[in-house]
Coordinates of C-alpha atoms in Angstrom, one line a residue:
M18 CA -218.1 122.0 -272.8
T19 CA -218.7 119.1 -274.1
T20 CA -219.1 117.0 -269.9
I21 CA -219.2 113.5 -269.7
D22 CA -220.9 111.7 -266.8
I23 CA -217.9 108.6 -265.3
M24 CA -220.7 106.5 -264.2
L25 CA -219.3 103.7 -261.3
P26 CA -221.4 100.9 -260.7
Y27 CA -219.5 99.6 -257.7
Y28 CA -219.3 95.9 -256.8
G29 CA -216.6 94.3 -254.9
D30 CA -213.1 95.0 -253.3
V31 CA -213.1 98.0 -251.4
G32 CA -209.2 99.1 -252.4
L33 CA -209.4 98.6 -256.3
M34 CA -212.3 101.3 -256.1
Q35 CA -210.6 103.6 -254.7
D36 CA -207.6 103.7 -257.2
A37 CA -210.7 103.7 -259.8
V38 CA -212.0 107.0 -258.5
R39 CA -208.6 108.3 -258.0
S40 CA -207.8 107.5 -261.4
V41 CA -210.7 109.6 -262.8
Q42 CA -209.9 112.3 -259.8
A43 CA -206.4 112.4 -261.9
Q44 CA -207.3 112.9 -265.1
E45 CA -205.6 116.3 -267.1
E46 CA -208.8 117.6 -269.1
Q47 CA -211.6 118.4 -265.9
G48 CA -214.8 118.2 -268.4
W49 CA -215.6 115.1 -266.4
R50 CA -217.8 114.3 -263.7
L51 CA -218.0 110.6 -261.8
T52 CA -220.8 109.5 -260.3
V53 CA -220.3 106.6 -258.1
V54 CA -224.0 103.6 -257.3
D55 CA -222.8 101.9 -255.0
D56 CA -224.3 97.8 -254.5
T57 CA -222.7 96.5 -251.6
A58 CA -222.9 97.6 -247.6
E59 CA -219.3 98.1 -246.8
P60 CA -219.4 100.2 -243.7
S61 CA -216.9 102.4 -244.5
V62 CA -217.4 103.3 -247.9
P63 CA -220.0 106.4 -247.7
G64 CA -217.3 107.6 -244.6
W65 CA -214.5 108.1 -247.1
F66 CA -216.7 109.3 -249.7
D67 CA -218.0 111.7 -247.4
A68 CA -214.3 113.2 -246.8
L69 CA -213.2 113.3 -250.3
G70 CA -214.4 116.8 -250.1
D71 CA -215.0 116.5 -254.1
D72 CA -217.9 118.6 -255.5
R73 CA -217.2 116.2 -258.9
V74 CA -218.3 113.3 -257.1
R75 CA -221.7 112.1 -256.8
Y76 CA -222.1 108.8 -254.8
F77 CA -225.0 106.9 -254.0
R78 CA -225.5 103.6 -252.4
N79 CA -228.7 101.8 -253.1
E80 CA -231.8 100.4 -250.6
R81 CA -231.1 96.9 -251.4
N82 CA -228.7 95.2 -253.7
L83 CA -229.9 95.5 -257.4
G84 CA -227.0 93.0 -259.4
V85 CA -224.6 93.6 -261.9
T86 CA -227.5 95.0 -264.7
G87 CA -230.0 96.8 -262.3
N88 CA -227.3 98.7 -261.1
F89 CA -225.9 98.9 -265.0
S90 CA -229.5 100.8 -265.4
R91 CA -229.9 103.1 -261.8
C92 CA -226.6 104.0 -263.2
L93 CA -228.0 105.1 -267.2
E94 CA -230.7 106.7 -264.9
L95 CA -228.0 108.8 -263.4
A96 CA -226.4 109.7 -266.6
E97 CA -227.2 113.3 -268.0
Y98 CA -224.6 114.8 -269.9
E99 CA -223.9 114.3 -273.8
L100 CA -221.7 111.9 -272.6
M101 CA -221.4 108.7 -270.3
A102 CA -218.9 105.7 -269.4
M103 CA -219.3 103.2 -267.6
L104 CA -216.3 102.3 -265.2
G105 CA -215.3 99.0 -264.0
A106 CA -214.9 99.1 -260.2
D107 CA -211.3 97.5 -260.4
D108 CA -210.0 99.4 -264.0
L109 CA -208.5 102.4 -264.1
L110 CA -208.4 105.1 -266.8
L111 CA -205.4 106.6 -267.8
P112 CA -204.6 110.4 -267.1
N113 CA -205.3 111.2 -270.4
Y114 CA -208.5 109.1 -270.9
V115 CA -211.2 112.4 -271.1
G116 CA -208.7 114.3 -273.2
T117 CA -209.0 111.6 -275.7
V118 CA -212.6 110.8 -276.2
L119 CA -213.5 114.4 -275.9
A120 CA -211.3 114.8 -278.5
A121 CA -211.8 111.7 -280.6
Y122 CA -215.9 112.9 -280.0
R123 CA -215.4 116.7 -280.8
E124 CA -214.1 114.9 -284.7
H125 CA -216.7 113.3 -285.1
P126 CA -219.5 114.9 -283.4
G127 CA -222.8 112.9 -283.2
C128 CA -221.4 109.5 -282.5
G129 CA -222.6 106.9 -280.4
M130 CA -219.5 105.6 -279.4
V131 CA -216.0 105.6 -279.4
Q132 CA -213.6 102.7 -277.9
P133 CA -209.7 104.1 -277.0
S134 CA -207.3 101.5 -277.1
V135 CA -206.5 99.7 -273.3
E136 CA -203.9 97.8 -270.9
V137 CA -205.0 95.1 -269.9
I138 CA -203.6 94.7 -266.4
D139 CA -204.2 91.3 -263.6
E140 CA -204.7 92.1 -260.2
H141 CA -201.6 93.6 -259.1
G142 CA -201.6 96.6 -262.1
D143 CA -199.0 94.7 -263.9
P144 CA -199.2 94.6 -268.0
V145 CA -199.8 91.2 -269.0
K146 CA -200.5 89.4 -272.5
G147 CA -203.2 86.7 -272.1
L148 CA -204.4 84.5 -274.9
A149 CA -207.9 85.6 -275.0
D150 CA -206.7 89.7 -275.7
E151 CA -203.7 88.8 -278.0
V152 CA -206.1 87.2 -280.1
K153 CA -208.8 90.1 -279.5
K154 CA -206.1 92.5 -281.1
R155 CA -204.0 90.6 -283.1
L156 CA -207.0 88.9 -284.9
Y157 CA -210.1 90.7 -284.7
R158 CA -209.5 94.3 -284.2
P159 CA -209.6 96.4 -286.8
K160 CA -206.1 97.9 -287.8
V161 CA -206.5 101.8 -286.8
T162 CA -203.0 104.4 -286.3
G163 CA -204.8 107.6 -284.9
R164 CA -208.6 108.1 -285.5
R165 CA -211.4 105.7 -288.1
L166 CA -215.3 106.3 -287.5
M167 CA -216.8 103.0 -288.4
G168 CA -220.5 101.3 -288.5
G169 CA -223.6 99.7 -290.7
E170 CA -222.4 96.0 -291.8
E171 CA -218.5 96.4 -292.0
L172 CA -218.8 96.9 -287.8
A173 CA -221.3 94.6 -287.1
T174 CA -219.7 91.8 -288.9
S175 CA -215.9 92.5 -287.2
L176 CA -217.5 92.4 -284.0
L177 CA -219.9 89.1 -284.6
R178 CA -216.9 87.6 -285.8
G179 CA -215.0 88.7 -282.4
N180 CA -216.1 90.9 -279.9
W181 CA -213.5 93.0 -279.9
L182 CA -214.4 95.8 -277.5
Y183 CA -213.9 96.6 -273.7
F184 CA -216.8 98.1 -272.9
P185 CA -215.7 99.3 -269.4
A186 CA -213.3 101.6 -271.6
M187 CA -216.6 103.1 -273.8
A188 CA -217.8 106.5 -274.0
W189 CA -221.0 106.8 -275.3
R190 CA -223.4 108.8 -276.7
T191 CA -226.1 109.1 -273.1
E192 CA -229.1 109.5 -275.5
A193 CA -228.2 106.8 -277.7
I194 CA -227.5 104.1 -274.9
K195 CA -231.0 104.9 -273.0
A196 CA -232.6 105.0 -275.4
V197 CA -231.3 101.1 -276.0
G198 CA -230.6 100.6 -271.9
F199 CA -229.2 97.1 -270.3
R200 CA -231.4 93.7 -270.8
P201 CA -232.6 91.5 -268.1
E202 CA -232.7 89.2 -269.5
L203 CA -229.1 88.6 -270.3
R204 CA -225.6 88.5 -267.7
T205 CA -222.8 87.7 -270.2
T206 CA -224.0 89.4 -273.5
Q207 CA -225.4 92.5 -272.0
D208 CA -222.1 94.8 -273.8
L209 CA -222.3 92.8 -277.0
A210 CA -226.3 92.6 -277.0
L211 CA -225.9 96.5 -276.5
E212 CA -223.6 97.4 -278.6
L213 CA -225.6 95.3 -282.3
E214 CA -228.5 97.0 -281.4
L215 CA -226.9 100.5 -281.8
I216 CA -225.9 99.5 -284.7
E217 CA -229.1 97.9 -286.3
R218 CA -230.1 102.1 -285.2
G219 CA -227.4 103.2 -287.0
E220 CA -225.4 104.5 -284.5
Q221 CA -221.5 104.3 -285.5
M222 CA -218.0 103.9 -283.3
V223 CA -215.0 105.9 -283.4
L224 CA -211.5 103.8 -282.8
D225 CA -209.0 105.2 -281.3
S226 CA -205.6 104.1 -281.2
T227 CA -204.3 106.4 -278.2
V228 CA -204.1 104.1 -275.2
A229 CA -206.2 105.7 -272.1
F230 CA -207.4 102.9 -270.4
R231 CA -206.5 100.5 -267.8
Y232 CA -208.1 97.0 -267.7
R233 CA -208.2 94.7 -265.4
R234 CA -208.5 90.6 -265.9
H235 CA -208.1 89.0 -262.4
L236 CA -209.3 85.7 -261.6
E237 CA -212.5 87.1 -259.2
S238 CA -213.3 89.0 -261.8
V239 CA -217.4 88.5 -262.3
S240 CA -216.2 87.1 -266.5
S241 CA -213.3 85.1 -265.0
K242 CA -215.7 83.6 -262.6
M243 CA -218.4 83.1 -265.4
A244 CA -215.9 81.8 -267.8
L245 CA -216.8 78.2 -267.2
D246 CA -220.8 78.5 -266.6
G247 CA -222.6 76.4 -269.8
D248 CA -225.1 78.7 -269.7
R249 CA -222.7 81.8 -270.6
F250 CA -222.7 79.7 -273.9
T251 CA -226.2 78.7 -274.0
E252 CA -226.4 82.8 -273.3
E253 CA -224.1 83.3 -276.4
R254 CA -225.4 80.7 -279.3
A255 CA -228.7 82.3 -278.4
L256 CA -227.7 86.0 -279.2
F257 CA -225.5 84.8 -282.6
L258 CA -228.3 82.8 -284.0
S259 CA -230.9 85.9 -283.3
M260 CA -228.4 88.1 -284.4
A261 CA -228.1 86.3 -288.4
E262 CA -232.5 86.2 -288.9
R263 CA -231.5 90.1 -287.9
M264 CA -228.8 90.4 -290.0
R265 CA -230.7 88.4 -293.0
A266 CA -233.5 91.2 -292.8
K267 CA -231.7 94.3 -292.3
G268 CA -229.8 92.4 -296.1
W269 CA -226.4 92.3 -294.2
K270 CA -225.5 88.7 -295.8
R271 CA -221.4 89.2 -294.5
A272 CA -223.0 90.0 -290.8
A273 CA -225.6 86.8 -291.3
R274 CA -222.8 84.9 -292.0
A275 CA -220.7 86.0 -289.1
A276 CA -223.0 85.8 -286.7
S277 CA -224.0 82.2 -288.0
G278 CA -220.4 81.3 -288.0
H279 CA -219.9 83.2 -284.8
S280 CA -215.9 81.7 -285.0
A281 CA -214.3 83.4 -281.5
S282 CA -217.1 82.0 -279.4
R283 CA -216.9 79.0 -280.7
L284 CA -212.4 79.4 -280.3
H285 CA -213.1 80.0 -276.6
A286 CA -215.6 77.9 -275.6
L287 CA -213.3 75.7 -277.1
T288 CA -210.3 75.9 -275.4
L289 CA -212.0 76.1 -271.9
L290 CA -214.0 71.9 -272.2
P291 CA -210.5 70.3 -271.4
T292 CA -210.6 72.2 -267.9
A293 CA -214.4 70.7 -267.4
M294 CA -213.3 68.2 -268.4
R295 CA -210.5 67.7 -266.2
G296 CA -212.7 69.1 -263.3
G297 CA -215.6 66.5 -263.8
Q298 CA -218.4 69.5 -265.0
R299 CA -220.2 66.8 -267.3
D300 CA -222.7 69.2 -268.2
V301 CA -220.8 72.7 -268.9
A302 CA -218.7 70.1 -270.9
R303 CA -221.4 69.0 -273.1
A304 CA -222.4 72.6 -273.4
L305 CA -219.2 74.3 -274.2
A306 CA -218.9 71.0 -277.3
K307 CA -222.1 71.7 -278.6
H308 CA -221.7 75.3 -279.2
A309 CA -218.0 74.2 -280.0
F310 CA -218.8 72.3 -282.5
G311 CA -222.7 72.7 -283.3
N312 CA -223.9 73.2 -286.8
S313 CA -225.2 77.2 -286.7

């Protein structure tokens, strides 16, 4: 039986992390193991895990804070089973998550990635329909009923137009993701860089329309704090320019054009520009304008 390693790199709110753990324990299908890698110094956390008494749950605490990418890499080192997922410490699995992912993988054995559908929630756990997620869903995410296998230039082009994936909800063939790993120099484009490199290596993705994951958006999330960060878009611009060259070298002309245009990323920067200007963040505003209106 295929088992999935659910890795939880933990930093943040203790209560939300505990809810995430309980959501794993509530899975309808039992082909899973949870590993929590604690990057905090919260005194109550080790005792809470000791009291769980669940041999399906492993708990590790880092001797020193590794940061986001460092803790992701530590989780990758500890994954052992054929499939793995990198659950966000404030996200939730729906009870059907493991069953959905394993069914998709059984139908397409050896695929590199599985992306189930998600429900977006706010900090209180209530469903929300924000602009960014609605754009992902309606404009960029391929229309799929059931399951669809994607890869190659088709998938690369789609993601370079607009990254519609939800990284914490994805399952990965462990061998594939370990072969690429996480790049320590990247802060905000880590997921897209990883996904595109796997596609370049020939890995395919199963897109499943089953809603099996609750993805949390709230003001305290790392992604929200980074939204008005000029360096974020400098990094995005560099990634897209690099990918345009790599796509051209592979002969993937449509993907190269999508990377050069990076329309969704430009639009995102444009929507943030008024906020930066009203807040007097001139350096950020210049970075946003360069990204939104630059020639490439």
